[in-house]
Short mmCIF file of C-alpha atoms and ligand atoms in Angstrom, two decimals:
data_model
loop_
_atom_site.label_atom_id
_atom_site.label_comp_id
_atom_site.label_asym_id
_atom_site.label_seq_id
_atom_site.Cartn_x
_atom_site.Cartn_y
_atom_site.Cartn_z
CA MET P 1426 0.00 0.00 0.00
CA SER P 1427 1.03 3.56 -0.53
CA ASP P 1428 2.18 5.68 2.39
CA LYS P 1429 1.59 8.85 0.44
CA ARG P 1430 -0.53 11.58 1.96
CA ASP P 1431 -3.94 12.19 0.54
CA TYR P 1432 -3.76 14.82 -2.22
CA TYR P 1433 -6.69 16.82 -0.80
CA GLU P 1434 -5.03 16.81 2.60
CA VAL P 1435 -1.75 17.97 1.05
CA LEU P 1436 -3.45 21.00 -0.44
CA GLY P 1437 -5.71 21.50 2.59
CA VAL P 1438 -8.94 21.51 0.62
CA GLU P 1439 -12.26 19.70 0.76
CA LYS P 1440 -13.00 16.81 -1.60
CA SER P 1441 -15.59 19.05 -3.23
CA ALA P 1442 -13.12 21.86 -3.91
CA SER P 1443 -13.63 23.72 -7.18
CA SER P 1444 -10.76 24.21 -9.60
CA GLY P 1445 -10.54 27.80 -8.34
CA ASP P 1446 -10.18 26.57 -4.74
CA LEU P 1447 -7.44 24.18 -5.84
CA LYS P 1448 -5.57 26.86 -7.68
CA ASN P 1449 -5.78 29.24 -4.71
CA ALA P 1450 -4.59 26.58 -2.29
CA PHE P 1451 -1.75 25.59 -4.58
CA ARG P 1452 -0.72 29.21 -5.14
CA ARG P 1453 -0.60 29.88 -1.42
CA LEU P 1454 1.44 26.74 -0.65
CA ALA P 1455 3.73 27.03 -3.68
CA ARG P 1456 4.65 30.58 -2.68
CA LYS P 1457 5.40 29.36 0.80
CA TYR P 1458 7.49 26.33 -0.17
CA HIS P 1459 9.12 27.20 -3.48
CA PRO P 1460 12.67 25.85 -2.92
CA ASP P 1461 14.32 28.95 -4.36
CA ARG P 1462 12.43 31.15 -1.98
CA SER P 1463 11.45 29.23 1.07
CA THR P 1464 13.35 29.19 4.32
CA GLU P 1465 11.37 26.17 5.56
CA GLN P 1466 13.60 23.20 6.25
CA ASP P 1467 11.86 20.62 4.11
CA ALA P 1468 10.72 23.06 1.44
CA GLU P 1469 12.02 20.90 -1.39
CA GLU P 1470 10.03 17.83 -0.35
CA LYS P 1471 6.91 19.83 0.51
CA PHE P 1472 7.06 21.62 -2.78
CA LYS P 1473 7.22 18.37 -4.72
CA GLU P 1474 4.35 16.99 -2.72
CA ILE P 1475 2.04 19.93 -3.38
CA GLN P 1476 3.15 20.04 -7.00
CA GLU P 1477 2.20 16.41 -7.45
CA ALA P 1478 -1.12 16.85 -5.65
CA TYR P 1479 -2.01 19.85 -7.77
CA ALA P 1480 -0.91 18.22 -11.02
CA VAL P 1481 -3.30 15.36 -10.40
CA LEU P 1482 -6.27 17.22 -8.90
CA SER P 1483 -6.21 20.03 -11.48
CA ASP P 1484 -6.49 17.48 -14.27
CA GLU P 1485 -10.13 16.45 -14.43
CA GLN P 1486 -9.45 12.99 -15.79
CA LYS P 1487 -6.72 12.24 -13.26
CA ARG P 1488 -8.82 13.65 -10.44
CA THR P 1489 -11.72 11.36 -11.31
CA GLN P 1490 -9.35 8.42 -11.42
CA TYR P 1491 -7.77 9.46 -8.12
CA ASP P 1492 -11.17 9.88 -6.42
CA ARG P 1493 -12.04 6.36 -7.48
CA PHE P 1494 -8.78 4.49 -6.89
CA GLY P 1495 -6.70 6.65 -4.57
CA HIS P 1496 -2.95 6.44 -4.94
CA ASN P 1497 -3.11 2.87 -6.18
CA GLY P 1498 -4.46 3.24 -9.66
CA PRO P 1499 -5.81 0.29 -11.65
CA GLN P 1500 -2.57 -0.17 -13.62
CA GLY P 1501 0.07 0.64 -11.05
CA SER P 1502 0.45 4.33 -10.51
CA PRO P 1503 -1.31 6.27 -13.25
CA PHE P 1504 0.32 9.49 -12.22
CA GLY P 1505 3.95 8.68 -12.77
CA GLY P 1506 6.74 9.72 -10.47
CA PHE P 1507 9.18 12.57 -10.27
CA GLY P 1508 12.07 10.74 -11.87
CA GLY P 1509 11.29 12.18 -15.27
CA GLY P 1510 10.74 15.80 -16.00
CA GLY P 1511 8.35 16.27 -13.09
CA PHE P 1512 4.89 17.67 -13.69
CA ASN P 1513 3.80 19.96 -16.35
CA ILE P 1514 2.52 22.86 -14.30
CA ASN P 1515 3.14 26.34 -15.52
CA LEU P 1516 4.20 27.92 -12.25
CA GLU P 1517 4.72 31.27 -13.83
CA ASP P 1518 1.05 31.48 -14.81
CA ILE P 1519 -0.13 30.39 -11.40
CA LEU P 1520 2.25 32.32 -9.18
CA GLY P 1521 2.43 35.41 -11.36
CA GLY P 1522 5.41 36.70 -13.31
CA ASP P 1523 6.62 38.95 -10.50
CA PHE P 1524 7.19 35.96 -8.23
CA PHE P 1525 9.94 34.82 -10.60
CA SER P 1526 11.19 38.03 -12.17
CA SER P 1527 13.16 39.02 -9.10
CA PHE P 1528 15.41 36.00 -9.21
CA PHE P 1529 15.52 35.23 -12.90
CA GLY P 1530 16.48 38.84 -13.55
CA GLY P 1531 13.56 39.20 -15.92
CA GLY P 1532 12.77 42.75 -14.88
CA GLY P 1533 9.09 42.08 -15.42
CA ARG P 1534 9.70 40.38 -18.75
CA ARG P 1535 7.86 37.09 -18.77
CA ARG P 1536 9.98 34.15 -19.71
CA ARG P 1537 9.13 30.51 -19.81
CA THR P 1538 11.65 28.81 -17.57
CA SER P 1539 11.85 25.40 -16.01
CA ARG P 1540 14.14 23.51 -13.72
CA GLY P 1541 16.12 20.37 -14.44
CA SER P 1542 15.32 17.21 -12.51
CA ASP P 1543 17.09 16.29 -9.32
CA ILE P 1544 19.45 13.33 -9.28
CA LEU P 1545 19.82 10.90 -6.42
CA LEU P 1546 23.15 9.15 -5.99
CA ARG P 1547 23.62 6.39 -3.43
CA HIS P 1548 27.03 6.20 -1.87
CA SER P 1549 28.36 3.48 0.41
CA ILE P 1550 30.53 4.30 3.39
CA ASP P 1551 31.62 2.24 6.37
CA MET P 1552 31.48 2.76 10.12
CA ARG P 1553 34.99 4.18 10.12
CA ASP P 1554 33.84 7.05 7.87
CA VAL P 1555 31.01 7.81 10.27
CA TYR P 1556 33.42 7.67 13.21
CA LEU P 1557 35.94 10.04 11.66
CA GLY P 1558 33.83 12.11 9.25
CA THR P 1559 36.17 11.30 6.38
CA GLU P 1560 36.46 13.11 3.07
CA GLN P 1561 35.01 11.21 0.14
CA GLU P 1562 35.90 11.39 -3.50
CA VAL P 1563 33.45 9.99 -6.02
CA ILE P 1564 33.91 9.95 -9.76
CA VAL P 1565 30.59 9.76 -11.59
CA ASP P 1566 29.16 10.54 -14.98
CA LEU P 1567 26.70 13.42 -14.67
CA PRO P 1568 24.56 15.05 -17.33
CA GLU P 1569 25.74 18.47 -18.44
CA PRO P 1570 24.46 20.76 -21.18
CA CYS P 1571 25.72 19.68 -24.61
CA ASP P 1572 28.56 21.98 -25.68
CA THR P 1573 27.59 21.98 -29.33
CA CYS P 1574 24.01 23.22 -28.89
CA GLN P 1575 24.30 24.87 -25.45
CA GLY P 1576 21.78 22.40 -24.10
CA THR P 1577 18.98 23.37 -26.49
CA GLY P 1578 19.08 20.10 -28.41
CA ALA P 1579 18.70 22.05 -31.68
CA LYS P 1580 21.22 22.24 -34.47
CA ASP P 1581 22.98 25.62 -34.21
CA GLY P 1582 21.17 26.12 -30.90
CA LYS P 1583 18.10 27.57 -32.60
CA LEU P 1584 14.64 26.68 -31.29
CA LYS P 1585 11.32 27.75 -32.71
CA THR P 1586 7.87 28.03 -31.20
CA CYS P 1587 6.03 24.70 -31.43
CA ALA P 1588 3.35 24.93 -34.13
CA THR P 1589 1.14 22.22 -32.60
CA CYS P 1590 0.54 24.02 -29.31
CA SER P 1591 1.52 27.58 -30.31
CA GLY P 1592 4.17 27.50 -27.62
CA GLN P 1593 1.71 26.70 -24.81
CA GLY P 1594 3.23 23.31 -24.12
CA GLN P 1595 -0.21 21.76 -23.77
CA VAL P 1596 -3.11 20.89 -25.99
CA ARG P 1597 -6.83 20.38 -25.40
CA VAL P 1598 -8.03 16.94 -26.37
CA ARG P 1599 -11.67 15.93 -26.82
CA GLN P 1600 -12.51 12.32 -26.17
CA GLN P 1601 -15.71 10.38 -26.48
CA VAL P 1602 -16.22 8.44 -23.25
CA GLY P 1603 -19.46 6.48 -23.49
CA PRO P 1604 -22.18 9.06 -24.10
CA PHE P 1605 -19.98 11.92 -22.89
CA ILE P 1606 -17.49 14.10 -24.58
CA GLN P 1607 -14.62 14.78 -22.25
CA GLU P 1608 -12.25 17.60 -22.74
CA ALA P 1609 -8.83 17.28 -21.18
CA VAL P 1610 -5.62 19.25 -21.23
CA GLN P 1611 -2.58 17.17 -22.08
CA PRO P 1612 1.08 17.97 -22.49
CA CYS P 1613 1.90 18.61 -26.14
CA ARG P 1614 3.55 15.55 -27.64
CA ASP P 1615 5.39 17.36 -30.40
CA CYS P 1616 7.46 19.48 -28.03
CA GLY P 1617 7.24 17.35 -24.89
CA GLY P 1618 5.37 20.16 -23.14
CA LYS P 1619 8.19 22.63 -23.58
CA GLY P 1620 6.51 24.91 -26.10
CA LYS P 1621 9.52 24.93 -28.36
CA THR P 1622 10.92 22.51 -30.90
CA ALA P 1623 14.05 22.11 -32.93
CA ASP P 1624 13.84 22.10 -36.72
CA GLN P 1625 16.84 19.83 -36.80
CA PRO P 1626 18.19 18.02 -33.76
CA CYS P 1627 21.77 18.60 -32.67
CA ALA P 1628 23.85 15.79 -34.13
CA ASP P 1629 26.18 15.54 -31.14
CA CYS P 1630 23.50 14.83 -28.51
CA ASP P 1631 20.69 13.49 -30.75
CA GLY P 1632 18.56 16.44 -29.72
CA ILE P 1633 18.61 15.58 -26.02
CA GLY P 1634 20.62 18.69 -25.15
CA ARG P 1635 22.74 16.85 -22.62
CA GLN P 1636 25.91 14.86 -22.57
CA MET P 1637 27.39 12.75 -19.83
CA LYS P 1638 30.63 14.04 -18.41
CA SER P 1639 32.85 12.54 -15.81
CA SER P 1640 32.75 14.59 -12.65
CA THR P 1641 34.77 14.33 -9.48
CA LEU P 1642 32.71 15.06 -6.37
CA ARG P 1643 34.36 15.74 -3.03
CA PHE P 1644 32.47 15.97 0.22
CA ASN P 1645 32.85 15.19 3.89
CA VAL P 1646 30.76 12.58 5.63
CA PRO P 1647 29.00 14.40 8.48
CA GLU P 1648 30.41 12.92 11.71
CA GLY P 1649 27.97 10.50 13.25
CA ALA P 1650 25.82 10.43 10.09
CA GLU P 1651 22.81 8.13 10.15
CA ASN P 1652 22.08 5.60 7.45
CA GLY P 1653 20.09 7.31 4.67
CA THR P 1654 21.43 10.81 5.36
CA ARG P 1655 21.00 12.95 2.26
CA MET P 1656 23.33 15.74 1.27
CA ARG P 1657 22.46 18.25 -1.39
CA MET P 1658 24.77 19.68 -4.00
CA ARG P 1659 23.02 22.62 -5.55
CA GLY P 1660 22.92 22.86 -9.33
CA LYS P 1661 24.66 19.51 -9.90
CA GLY P 1662 21.50 17.77 -11.13
CA GLU P 1663 20.08 17.56 -14.62
CA PRO P 1664 20.40 20.70 -16.74
CA ALA P 1665 17.13 22.51 -17.44
CA PRO P 1666 15.22 21.27 -20.49
CA GLN P 1667 16.34 22.98 -23.70
CA GLY P 1668 19.01 24.86 -21.79
CA ASN P 1669 16.46 27.32 -20.43
CA GLY P 1670 16.30 27.54 -16.64
CA GLU P 1671 18.03 26.31 -13.53
CA PRO P 1672 19.69 22.91 -13.27
CA GLY P 1673 18.31 20.50 -10.66
CA ASP P 1674 20.17 19.45 -7.55
CA LEU P 1675 22.22 16.37 -6.86
CA PHE P 1676 21.41 14.46 -3.69
CA ILE P 1677 23.92 12.05 -2.22
CA GLU P 1678 22.36 9.44 0.01
CA LEU P 1679 24.70 7.70 2.42
CA GLU P 1680 24.40 3.97 2.87
CA ILE P 1681 26.36 2.79 5.87
CA GLU P 1682 27.73 -0.72 5.54
CA GLN P 1683 27.39 -3.05 8.49
CA HIS P 1684 30.46 -3.42 10.61
CA GLU P 1685 31.89 -6.87 11.22
CA TRP P 1686 31.23 -6.78 14.96
CA PHE P 1687 29.96 -3.38 16.01
CA GLU P 1688 26.27 -2.76 16.08
CA ARG P 1689 25.07 0.77 16.31
CA SER P 1690 22.64 2.18 18.83
CA GLY P 1691 22.48 5.93 18.25
CA SER P 1692 25.99 7.11 19.03
CA ASP P 1693 26.89 3.98 21.03
CA LEU P 1694 28.74 1.03 19.52
CA ILE P 1695 27.73 -2.34 20.87
CA MET P 1696 29.76 -5.54 20.54
CA SER P 1697 29.85 -8.92 22.18
CA LEU P 1698 33.07 -10.48 23.43
CA PRO P 1699 33.28 -14.25 23.83
CA LEU P 1700 35.68 -15.29 26.64
CA GLY P 1701 36.74 -18.57 28.16
CA TYR P 1702 35.70 -19.47 31.69
CA ALA P 1703 39.23 -18.89 32.99
CA ASP P 1704 39.31 -15.35 31.56
CA LEU P 1705 36.00 -14.54 33.25
CA VAL P 1706 37.24 -15.89 36.59
CA LEU P 1707 40.76 -14.49 36.50
CA GLY P 1708 40.06 -11.30 34.55
CA THR P 1709 41.89 -10.28 31.38
CA THR P 1710 42.59 -7.38 29.02
CA VAL P 1711 41.69 -7.64 25.35
CA GLU P 1712 43.14 -5.16 22.87
CA LEU P 1713 41.52 -4.46 19.52
CA GLU P 1714 42.27 -1.94 16.84
CA HIS P 1715 39.46 0.62 16.98
CA LEU P 1716 37.84 2.56 14.12
CA ASP P 1717 40.29 5.44 14.54
CA GLY P 1718 43.26 3.07 14.25
CA LYS P 1719 44.09 3.46 17.95
CA ALA P 1720 43.96 0.60 20.43
CA LEU P 1721 40.68 -0.14 22.15
CA SER P 1722 41.55 -1.75 25.45
CA ILE P 1723 38.81 -3.81 27.10
CA LYS P 1724 39.60 -4.53 30.75
CA VAL P 1725 37.63 -7.48 32.04
CA PRO P 1726 37.77 -7.56 35.86
CA PRO P 1727 38.12 -10.88 37.71
CA TYR P 1728 34.88 -12.69 38.57
CA SER P 1729 33.00 -11.21 35.60
CA ASN P 1730 29.76 -12.87 34.59
CA SER P 1731 28.57 -13.86 31.15
CA GLY P 1732 25.86 -11.29 30.21
CA GLU P 1733 27.52 -8.39 32.04
CA THR P 1734 28.52 -5.31 30.10
CA ILE P 1735 31.61 -3.12 30.19
CA GLU P 1736 31.30 0.48 29.06
CA ILE P 1737 34.25 2.24 27.53
CA ARG P 1738 33.32 5.90 27.70
CA LYS P 1739 33.55 8.31 24.77
CA ARG P 1740 34.93 5.85 22.26
CA GLY P 1741 31.64 5.54 20.36
CA LEU P 1742 30.38 7.56 17.41
CA PRO P 1743 30.21 11.37 17.45
CA ARG P 1744 26.94 12.69 18.86
CA GLN P 1745 25.01 14.70 16.29
CA ARG P 1746 23.49 16.96 18.92
CA GLY P 1747 25.30 18.24 21.95
CA GLY P 1748 28.76 17.19 20.78
CA GLY P 1749 31.00 14.56 22.33
CA ARG P 1750 30.96 10.88 21.61
CA GLY P 1751 28.89 7.90 22.63
CA ASP P 1752 30.33 4.83 24.37
CA VAL P 1753 31.53 1.42 23.34
CA VAL P 1754 29.43 -1.17 25.17
CA VAL P 1755 30.99 -4.63 25.43
CA LEU P 1756 28.73 -7.56 26.25
CA LEU P 1757 30.64 -10.43 27.89
CA LYS P 1758 29.77 -13.91 26.71
CA LEU P 1759 30.97 -17.24 28.02
CA HIS P 1760 32.54 -19.16 25.18
CA MET P 1761 31.80 -22.84 25.48
CA PRO P 1762 34.34 -24.98 23.64
CA LYS P 1763 33.03 -27.74 21.38
CA LYS P 1764 35.78 -30.05 22.54
CA VAL P 1765 38.66 -29.96 25.04
CA ALA P 1766 41.89 -31.92 25.17
CA LYS P 1767 42.15 -34.90 27.49
CA SER P 1768 44.71 -33.17 29.70
CA VAL P 1769 42.36 -30.18 30.14
CA ARG P 1770 39.49 -32.51 31.04
CA LYS P 1771 41.74 -34.03 33.65
CA SER P 1772 42.66 -30.61 35.11
CA LEU P 1773 39.02 -29.54 35.14
CA ASP P 1774 38.07 -32.71 36.89
CA ASP P 1775 40.65 -31.89 39.57
CA VAL P 1776 39.15 -28.45 40.24
CA ARG P 1777 35.52 -29.44 39.65
CA SER P 1778 34.47 -29.16 43.24
CA GLU P 1779 36.43 -25.90 43.58
CA LEU P 1780 34.46 -24.33 40.67
CA ALA P 1781 31.07 -25.66 41.72
CA PRO P 1782 28.58 -23.30 43.41
CA GLY P 1783 28.57 -25.47 46.54
CA ASP P 1784 25.58 -27.23 48.02
CA THR P 1785 23.22 -27.68 45.10
CA LEU P 1786 19.90 -26.92 46.82
CA THR P 1787 21.26 -23.83 48.61
CA SER P 1788 22.62 -22.40 45.39
CA ILE P 1789 19.31 -23.04 43.54
CA ARG P 1790 17.44 -21.19 46.33
CA ASP P 1791 19.94 -18.28 46.34
CA ASP P 1792 19.76 -17.93 42.61
CA ALA P 1793 15.95 -17.87 42.57
CA GLU P 1794 15.97 -15.27 45.35
CA GLU P 1795 18.37 -13.07 43.40
CA ARG P 1796 16.21 -13.33 40.30
CA ARG P 1797 13.12 -12.19 42.27
CA ARG P 1798 14.97 -9.18 43.64
CA SER P 1799 16.29 -7.90 40.31
ZN1 LIG J 2257 23.69 19.06 -28.58
ZN1 LIG J 2258 4.04 21.82 -28.55
#
């Protein structure tokens, strides 16, 4: 099932909302959350959410389908995702030219601009990187505007207004549905909703307007980063369609590989340490190389019990809030050998009574008593 929020809820309107209500709600929210304007923390995500909700509800056919099937349309999702060019909403028309003119330097001149798609890149790191906040270097192929056509996709970089839609980017389509004639607005197929077409496509990029170029990205892993942390590199995403507008952003999502023995609990590192019976009785010190390359010394006191823990303060992961580090927590475990040599059996037999808890019934009673108290 989908965990998406209800589109009406996203826009804060009633199910019966008119197209005017929808437009007003969208305008209000889009102004608030537009990523180039908003100071809200999750503006980007919010903006996409309201954009999607509006794209579906403002399209009569899609709205009807949504009202009937919800997010789970009859053939998978009928609404598509964001991966492609996003939704075909003319923000300039809805928000008004002056909303954009101030940051596209239009000086009141209305221009049709759009933004390139965002790119998500998953990047694997290990616990050591989280511990130290290491610098990463990634070499990836990223789309950049084609040099030959400056990203327009047209030979010589010249685009002309699309004749099919007169540059509107969308066309009205009339369909006979049973006894009804339905009129719907659809993105123009000839120009892909962009309003402009190329007479002849650029030969170097086949009219796509982009080419893949190898790019070296450098960034630091935030100390103590959680699995799934996303970092944004502004303007490193897909170039705007036809070279007109802002490029999208590149998001790097961190995937933290499991450590061989450490398990993570917030900023604490938890591990279990199997020890022989003699080590638990006599006490011992175990040295391991820690994530920072320095020695991690685990001092096991004499008469330790299997199941007890030893805390080594401030050798865990960096705390994201409040600074400092978490702890390493070592869980002691009695290691039971599968087999022991004859000579060892003999020695154990000699000390058997010495190692035994004493009178059996007394020790059973004591143990039960202790369990009740704890
Ligand atoms: Zn080109
Ligand atoms: Zn067109």
